[in-house]
Amino acid sequence: MIENRHQTVYFLFFFLMIRRPPRSTLSSSSAASDVYKRQVSTQSTGGVWSVAMSEDWPDTVAGLVPSADPHELHGIAAQLNPDKGEGRLRRILNDAFRSLPPHEQASGNNTSLCFVLIMMSPAGSNVFDVLGHALRASHDAGVPPGVKCPGRSLITAAHGIWCELNGALEPNPDKAACWEHWQEMSELLDQGIILLFDRMGSIRTEDF
């Protein structure tokens, strides 16, 4: 089982009580967002958005991880609502990854590893809660999450897609609180991704 082979994260986030931040004005679209515009069509009916791409996230992950079971990955995807919550975040992350330059999508690249580590997390993992809250805070602040970890370009691209899907925001009356929340969530996401990489390193060490 994926959960048994890829025990990672997830304990960092259980203690967090996340507040919803105030709103701010959205800044201009990033380059990643411009790429996404050419690849994604949005349908407003019923709040459903469709992706003009050939691969779902289980196919992308299976292409990067030879030992992954595609049927098991599709089974996880089938349990999730693709239009909200974790299912929507996985789709956004997949499309963000596929918008990146080929060298970052290559197996073994740090960005590729970051994508795999997040996507191989079990359904319901807290890493997706933190990612979602970080993207909301960044949308409110008008800038991508301030992460410095491997996979920064992936998170930046995901921010661009999130903003495209959710549209511009009303001006924020309390910019100081908005930026404070952005910083808190950026730091937490940064720590969480680093924890994923550390855990991967420890698993590799234990295997030898």
PDB file of C-alpha atoms in Angstrom:
ATOM      1  CA  MET A   1       0.000   0.000   0.000  1.00  0.00           C
ATOM      2  CA  ILE A   2       1.154   3.530  -0.750  1.00  0.00           C
ATOM      3  CA  GLU A   3       0.512   4.583   2.826  1.00  0.00           C
ATOM      4  CA  ASN A   4       2.875   1.878   4.098  1.00  0.00           C
ATOM      5  CA  ARG A   5       5.640   2.540   1.584  1.00  0.00           C
ATOM      6  CA  HIS A   6       5.547   6.271   1.774  1.00  0.00           C
ATOM      7  CA  GLN A   7       4.924   7.183   5.378  1.00  0.00           C
ATOM      8  CA  THR A   8       5.669  10.874   5.447  1.00  0.00           C
ATOM      9  CA  VAL A   9       4.364  14.139   7.001  1.00  0.00           C
ATOM     10  CA  TYR A  10       1.641  15.029   8.564  1.00  0.00           C
ATOM     11  CA  PHE A  11       2.093  15.352  12.308  1.00  0.00           C
ATOM     12  CA  LEU A  12       3.332  18.934  12.026  1.00  0.00           C
ATOM     13  CA  PHE A  13      -0.092  20.326  11.346  1.00  0.00           C
ATOM     14  CA  PHE A  14      -2.529  18.711  13.791  1.00  0.00           C
ATOM     15  CA  PHE A  15      -2.106  21.421  16.403  1.00  0.00           C
ATOM     16  CA  LEU A  16      -2.767  24.325  14.072  1.00  0.00           C
ATOM     17  CA  MET A  17      -5.892  26.436  14.473  1.00  0.00           C
ATOM     18  CA  ILE A  18      -6.251  28.323  11.228  1.00  0.00           C
ATOM     19  CA  ARG A  19      -8.212  31.540  10.995  1.00  0.00           C
ATOM     20  CA  ARG A  20      -9.671  32.859   7.774  1.00  0.00           C
ATOM     21  CA  PRO A  21      -7.706  35.958   6.735  1.00  0.00           C
ATOM     22  CA  PRO A  22      -9.075  39.294   5.561  1.00  0.00           C
ATOM     23  CA  ARG A  23      -9.250  40.019   1.844  1.00  0.00           C
ATOM     24  CA  SER A  24      -6.947  42.039  -0.343  1.00  0.00           C
ATOM     25  CA  THR A  25      -6.694  43.072  -3.962  1.00  0.00           C
ATOM     26  CA  LEU A  26      -5.255  40.534  -6.393  1.00  0.00           C
ATOM     27  CA  SER A  27      -2.034  41.548  -8.121  1.00  0.00           C
ATOM     28  CA  SER A  28      -1.297  40.983 -11.795  1.00  0.00           C
ATOM     29  CA  SER A  29      -1.135  37.411 -13.091  1.00  0.00           C
ATOM     30  CA  SER A  30       2.138  35.516 -12.895  1.00  0.00           C
ATOM     31  CA  ALA A  31       3.851  33.790 -15.796  1.00  0.00           C
ATOM     32  CA  ALA A  32       2.590  30.469 -14.487  1.00  0.00           C
ATOM     33  CA  SER A  33      -0.934  31.834 -14.531  1.00  0.00           C
ATOM     34  CA  ASP A  34      -0.489  32.929 -18.155  1.00  0.00           C
ATOM     35  CA  VAL A  35       0.600  29.400 -19.069  1.00  0.00           C
ATOM     36  CA  TYR A  36      -2.400  28.032 -17.251  1.00  0.00           C
ATOM     37  CA  LYS A  37      -4.773  30.325 -19.175  1.00  0.00           C
ATOM     38  CA  ARG A  38      -3.684  28.660 -22.386  1.00  0.00           C
ATOM     39  CA  GLN A  39      -4.275  25.190 -20.985  1.00  0.00           C
ATOM     40  CA  VAL A  40      -7.393  25.447 -18.845  1.00  0.00           C
ATOM     41  CA  SER A  41     -10.975  26.342 -19.652  1.00  0.00           C
ATOM     42  CA  THR A  42     -13.296  27.372 -16.835  1.00  0.00           C
ATOM     43  CA  GLN A  43     -17.025  26.632 -16.732  1.00  0.00           C
ATOM     44  CA  SER A  44     -19.095  28.692 -14.330  1.00  0.00           C
ATOM     45  CA  THR A  45     -22.169  26.451 -14.448  1.00  0.00           C
ATOM     46  CA  GLY A  46     -22.508  24.663 -11.138  1.00  0.00           C
ATOM     47  CA  GLY A  47     -19.038  25.788 -10.075  1.00  0.00           C
ATOM     48  CA  VAL A  48     -17.398  23.103 -12.202  1.00  0.00           C
ATOM     49  CA  TRP A  49     -14.094  23.766 -13.930  1.00  0.00           C
ATOM     50  CA  SER A  50     -12.695  21.501 -16.621  1.00  0.00           C
ATOM     51  CA  VAL A  51      -9.055  20.960 -17.523  1.00  0.00           C
ATOM     52  CA  ALA A  52      -8.044  20.713 -21.166  1.00  0.00           C
ATOM     53  CA  MET A  53      -5.279  18.220 -20.421  1.00  0.00           C
ATOM     54  CA  SER A  54      -4.916  14.525 -21.102  1.00  0.00           C
ATOM     55  CA  GLU A  55      -3.682  13.293 -17.722  1.00  0.00           C
ATOM     56  CA  ASP A  56      -5.218  13.218 -14.261  1.00  0.00           C
ATOM     57  CA  TRP A  57      -2.919  13.384 -11.251  1.00  0.00           C
ATOM     58  CA  PRO A  58      -2.803   9.576 -10.763  1.00  0.00           C
ATOM     59  CA  ASP A  59      -1.426   9.192 -14.298  1.00  0.00           C
ATOM     60  CA  THR A  60       1.163  11.919 -13.733  1.00  0.00           C
ATOM     61  CA  VAL A  61       2.337  10.349 -10.472  1.00  0.00           C
ATOM     62  CA  ALA A  62       2.405   6.843 -11.946  1.00  0.00           C
ATOM     63  CA  GLY A  63       4.602   8.148 -14.763  1.00  0.00           C
ATOM     64  CA  LEU A  64       7.105   9.492 -12.249  1.00  0.00           C
ATOM     65  CA  VAL A  65       7.087   6.623  -9.737  1.00  0.00           C
ATOM     66  CA  PRO A  66       7.593   3.191 -11.357  1.00  0.00           C
ATOM     67  CA  SER A  67       6.631   1.377  -8.147  1.00  0.00           C
ATOM     68  CA  ALA A  68       3.313   3.231  -7.820  1.00  0.00           C
ATOM     69  CA  ASP A  69       0.142   1.272  -8.518  1.00  0.00           C
ATOM     70  CA  PRO A  70      -2.003   3.300 -10.978  1.00  0.00           C
ATOM     71  CA  HIS A  71      -5.153   1.434  -9.909  1.00  0.00           C
ATOM     72  CA  GLU A  72      -4.515   2.324  -6.286  1.00  0.00           C
ATOM     73  CA  LEU A  73      -3.894   5.966  -7.170  1.00  0.00           C
ATOM     74  CA  HIS A  74      -7.078   6.129  -9.213  1.00  0.00           C
ATOM     75  CA  GLY A  75      -8.863   4.528  -6.275  1.00  0.00           C
ATOM     76  CA  ILE A  76      -7.741   7.423  -4.064  1.00  0.00           C
ATOM     77  CA  ALA A  77      -8.869   9.927  -6.695  1.00  0.00           C
ATOM     78  CA  ALA A  78     -12.267   8.249  -6.936  1.00  0.00           C
ATOM     79  CA  GLN A  79     -12.841   8.855  -3.207  1.00  0.00           C
ATOM     80  CA  LEU A  80     -12.349  12.605  -3.576  1.00  0.00           C
ATOM     81  CA  ASN A  81     -14.618  15.288  -4.984  1.00  0.00           C
ATOM     82  CA  PRO A  82     -12.596  16.734  -7.873  1.00  0.00           C
ATOM     83  CA  ASP A  83     -14.352  20.095  -7.623  1.00  0.00           C
ATOM     84  CA  LYS A  84     -13.689  20.972  -3.993  1.00  0.00           C
ATOM     85  CA  GLY A  85     -11.422  20.320  -1.045  1.00  0.00           C
ATOM     86  CA  GLU A  86      -8.501  17.942  -1.417  1.00  0.00           C
ATOM     87  CA  GLY A  87      -9.666  16.648  -4.786  1.00  0.00           C
ATOM     88  CA  ARG A  88      -9.608  20.158  -6.223  1.00  0.00           C
ATOM     89  CA  LEU A  89      -6.208  20.873  -4.673  1.00  0.00           C
ATOM     90  CA  ARG A  90      -4.757  17.726  -6.220  1.00  0.00           C
ATOM     91  CA  ARG A  91      -6.053  18.791  -9.635  1.00  0.00           C
ATOM     92  CA  ILE A  92      -4.615  22.286  -9.209  1.00  0.00           C
ATOM     93  CA  LEU A  93      -1.245  20.890  -8.141  1.00  0.00           C
ATOM     94  CA  ASN A  94      -1.220  18.476 -11.074  1.00  0.00           C
ATOM     95  CA  ASP A  95      -1.953  21.235 -13.571  1.00  0.00           C
ATOM     96  CA  ALA A  96       0.636  23.479 -11.925  1.00  0.00           C
ATOM     97  CA  PHE A  97       3.251  20.731 -12.251  1.00  0.00           C
ATOM     98  CA  ARG A  98       2.433  20.120 -15.897  1.00  0.00           C
ATOM     99  CA  SER A  99       2.750  23.846 -16.676  1.00  0.00           C
ATOM    100  CA  LEU A 100       6.388  23.861 -15.542  1.00  0.00           C
ATOM    101  CA  PRO A 101       9.429  23.591 -17.836  1.00  0.00           C
ATOM    102  CA  PRO A 102      10.335  20.028 -18.891  1.00  0.00           C
ATOM    103  CA  HIS A 103      13.486  19.885 -16.770  1.00  0.00           C
ATOM    104  CA  GLU A 104      11.429  20.543 -13.609  1.00  0.00           C
ATOM    105  CA  GLN A 105       9.014  17.772 -14.569  1.00  0.00           C
ATOM    106  CA  ALA A 106      11.853  15.294 -15.025  1.00  0.00           C
ATOM    107  CA  SER A 107      12.054  12.421 -12.559  1.00  0.00           C
ATOM    108  CA  GLY A 108      14.614  13.190  -9.852  1.00  0.00           C
ATOM    109  CA  ASN A 109      14.353  16.968 -10.097  1.00  0.00           C
ATOM    110  CA  ASN A 110      13.600  18.581  -6.725  1.00  0.00           C
ATOM    111  CA  THR A 111      10.382  20.101  -8.062  1.00  0.00           C
ATOM    112  CA  SER A 112       9.300  16.708  -9.351  1.00  0.00           C
ATOM    113  CA  LEU A 113      10.163  15.126  -5.988  1.00  0.00           C
ATOM    114  CA  CYS A 114       8.144  17.778  -4.167  1.00  0.00           C
ATOM    115  CA  PHE A 115       5.141  17.053  -6.377  1.00  0.00           C
ATOM    116  CA  VAL A 116       5.411  13.310  -5.810  1.00  0.00           C
ATOM    117  CA  LEU A 117       5.856  13.606  -2.047  1.00  0.00           C
ATOM    118  CA  ILE A 118       2.734  15.735  -1.693  1.00  0.00           C
ATOM    119  CA  MET A 119       0.625  13.688  -4.101  1.00  0.00           C
ATOM    120  CA  MET A 120       1.654  10.354  -2.572  1.00  0.00           C
ATOM    121  CA  SER A 121       0.388  11.540   0.797  1.00  0.00           C
ATOM    122  CA  PRO A 122      -2.659   9.558   1.938  1.00  0.00           C
ATOM    123  CA  ALA A 123      -6.118  10.948   1.310  1.00  0.00           C
ATOM    124  CA  GLY A 124      -7.082  13.251   4.155  1.00  0.00           C
ATOM    125  CA  SER A 125      -3.488  14.186   4.977  1.00  0.00           C
ATOM    126  CA  ASN A 126      -3.067  17.502   6.752  1.00  0.00           C
ATOM    127  CA  VAL A 127      -0.566  18.593   4.109  1.00  0.00           C
ATOM    128  CA  PHE A 128      -3.506  19.378   1.827  1.00  0.00           C
ATOM    129  CA  ASP A 129      -5.229  21.427   4.530  1.00  0.00           C
ATOM    130  CA  VAL A 130      -2.104  23.519   4.978  1.00  0.00           C
ATOM    131  CA  LEU A 131      -1.613  23.862   1.214  1.00  0.00           C
ATOM    132  CA  GLY A 132      -5.200  25.033   0.788  1.00  0.00           C
ATOM    133  CA  HIS A 133      -4.954  27.581   3.580  1.00  0.00           C
ATOM    134  CA  ALA A 134      -1.603  28.826   2.265  1.00  0.00           C
ATOM    135  CA  LEU A 135      -3.070  29.349  -1.209  1.00  0.00           C
ATOM    136  CA  ARG A 136      -6.047  31.230   0.268  1.00  0.00           C
ATOM    137  CA  ALA A 137      -3.755  33.443   2.324  1.00  0.00           C
ATOM    138  CA  SER A 138      -1.593  34.103  -0.726  1.00  0.00           C
ATOM    139  CA  HIS A 139      -4.632  34.932  -2.831  1.00  0.00           C
ATOM    140  CA  ASP A 140      -5.698  37.426  -0.178  1.00  0.00           C
ATOM    141  CA  ALA A 141      -2.192  38.929  -0.033  1.00  0.00           C
ATOM    142  CA  GLY A 142      -1.863  39.018  -3.808  1.00  0.00           C
ATOM    143  CA  VAL A 143       1.504  37.225  -3.913  1.00  0.00           C
ATOM    144  CA  PRO A 144       2.558  33.562  -4.061  1.00  0.00           C
ATOM    145  CA  PRO A 145       3.384  31.701  -0.835  1.00  0.00           C
ATOM    146  CA  GLY A 146       6.775  32.805   0.471  1.00  0.00           C
ATOM    147  CA  VAL A 147       8.308  29.331   0.579  1.00  0.00           C
ATOM    148  CA  LYS A 148      12.029  28.706   0.114  1.00  0.00           C
ATOM    149  CA  CYS A 149      11.903  24.910   0.047  1.00  0.00           C
ATOM    150  CA  PRO A 150      12.421  22.636  -2.973  1.00  0.00           C
ATOM    151  CA  GLY A 151       9.366  22.883  -5.194  1.00  0.00           C
ATOM    152  CA  ARG A 152       8.970  26.628  -4.830  1.00  0.00           C
ATOM    153  CA  SER A 153       8.141  27.008  -8.528  1.00  0.00           C
ATOM    154  CA  LEU A 154       5.434  24.344  -8.187  1.00  0.00           C
ATOM    155  CA  ILE A 155       3.762  26.241  -5.339  1.00  0.00           C
ATOM    156  CA  THR A 156       4.057  29.511  -7.267  1.00  0.00           C
ATOM    157  CA  ALA A 157       2.372  27.941 -10.296  1.00  0.00           C
ATOM    158  CA  ALA A 158      -0.372  26.516  -8.063  1.00  0.00           C
ATOM    159  CA  HIS A 159      -0.916  30.025  -6.676  1.00  0.00           C
ATOM    160  CA  GLY A 160      -1.428  31.369 -10.203  1.00  0.00           C
ATOM    161  CA  ILE A 161      -3.997  28.694 -10.984  1.00  0.00           C
ATOM    162  CA  TRP A 162      -5.801  29.231  -7.669  1.00  0.00           C
ATOM    163  CA  CYS A 163      -6.112  32.955  -8.381  1.00  0.00           C
ATOM    164  CA  GLU A 164      -7.408  32.320 -11.888  1.00  0.00           C
ATOM    165  CA  LEU A 165     -10.092  29.997 -10.572  1.00  0.00           C
ATOM    166  CA  ASN A 166     -11.192  32.214  -7.696  1.00  0.00           C
ATOM    167  CA  GLY A 167     -11.005  35.600  -9.392  1.00  0.00           C
ATOM    168  CA  ALA A 168     -10.088  39.034  -8.100  1.00  0.00           C
ATOM    169  CA  LEU A 169     -10.808  39.981  -4.502  1.00  0.00           C
ATOM    170  CA  GLU A 170     -12.252  43.072  -2.897  1.00  0.00           C
ATOM    171  CA  PRO A 171      -9.776  45.529  -1.358  1.00  0.00           C
ATOM    172  CA  ASN A 172      -8.564  44.464   2.053  1.00  0.00           C
ATOM    173  CA  PRO A 173      -9.144  46.991   4.858  1.00  0.00           C
ATOM    174  CA  ASP A 174      -6.525  45.398   7.119  1.00  0.00           C
ATOM    175  CA  LYS A 175      -3.428  44.740   5.050  1.00  0.00           C
ATOM    176  CA  ALA A 176      -1.213  44.218   8.103  1.00  0.00           C
ATOM    177  CA  ALA A 177      -3.320  41.276   9.311  1.00  0.00           C
ATOM    178  CA  CYS A 178      -3.460  39.883   5.789  1.00  0.00           C
ATOM    179  CA  TRP A 179       0.330  39.928   5.433  1.00  0.00           C
ATOM    180  CA  GLU A 180       0.813  38.469   8.885  1.00  0.00           C
ATOM    181  CA  HIS A 181      -1.422  35.536   8.016  1.00  0.00           C
ATOM    182  CA  TRP A 182       0.338  35.128   4.655  1.00  0.00           C
ATOM    183  CA  GLN A 183       3.681  34.918   6.441  1.00  0.00           C
ATOM    184  CA  GLU A 184       2.416  32.410   9.010  1.00  0.00           C
ATOM    185  CA  MET A 185       0.921  30.104   6.387  1.00  0.00           C
ATOM    186  CA  SER A 186       3.944  30.421   4.091  1.00  0.00           C
ATOM    187  CA  GLU A 187       6.269  29.403   6.914  1.00  0.00           C
ATOM    188  CA  LEU A 188       4.084  26.466   7.879  1.00  0.00           C
ATOM    189  CA  LEU A 189       3.864  25.203   4.298  1.00  0.00           C
ATOM    190  CA  ASP A 190       7.617  25.634   3.907  1.00  0.00           C
ATOM    191  CA  GLN A 191       8.256  23.603   7.070  1.00  0.00           C
ATOM    192  CA  GLY A 192       5.803  20.931   5.989  1.00  0.00           C
ATOM    193  CA  ILE A 193       7.445  20.391   2.611  1.00  0.00           C
ATOM    194  CA  ILE A 194      10.894  20.310   4.199  1.00  0.00           C
ATOM    195  CA  LEU A 195       9.561  17.703   6.616  1.00  0.00           C
ATOM    196  CA  LEU A 196       8.424  15.609   3.650  1.00  0.00           C
ATOM    197  CA  PHE A 197      11.910  15.719   2.153  1.00  0.00           C
ATOM    198  CA  ASP A 198      13.527  14.929   5.516  1.00  0.00           C
ATOM    199  CA  ARG A 199      11.227  11.961   5.987  1.00  0.00           C
ATOM    200  CA  MET A 200      12.048  10.712   2.498  1.00  0.00           C
ATOM    201  CA  GLY A 201      15.740  10.938   3.352  1.00  0.00           C
ATOM    202  CA  SER A 202      15.286   8.986   6.553  1.00  0.00           C
ATOM    203  CA  ILE A 203      13.350   6.253   4.757  1.00  0.00           C
ATOM    204  CA  ARG A 204      16.120   5.930   2.187  1.00  0.00           C
ATOM    205  CA  THR A 205      18.699   5.685   4.986  1.00  0.00           C
ATOM    206  CA  GLU A 206      16.698   2.961   6.722  1.00  0.00           C
ATOM    207  CA  ASP A 207      16.521   0.967   3.475  1.00  0.00           C
ATOM    208  CA  PHE A 208      20.323   0.684   3.259  1.00  0.00           C
TER     209      PHE A 208
END
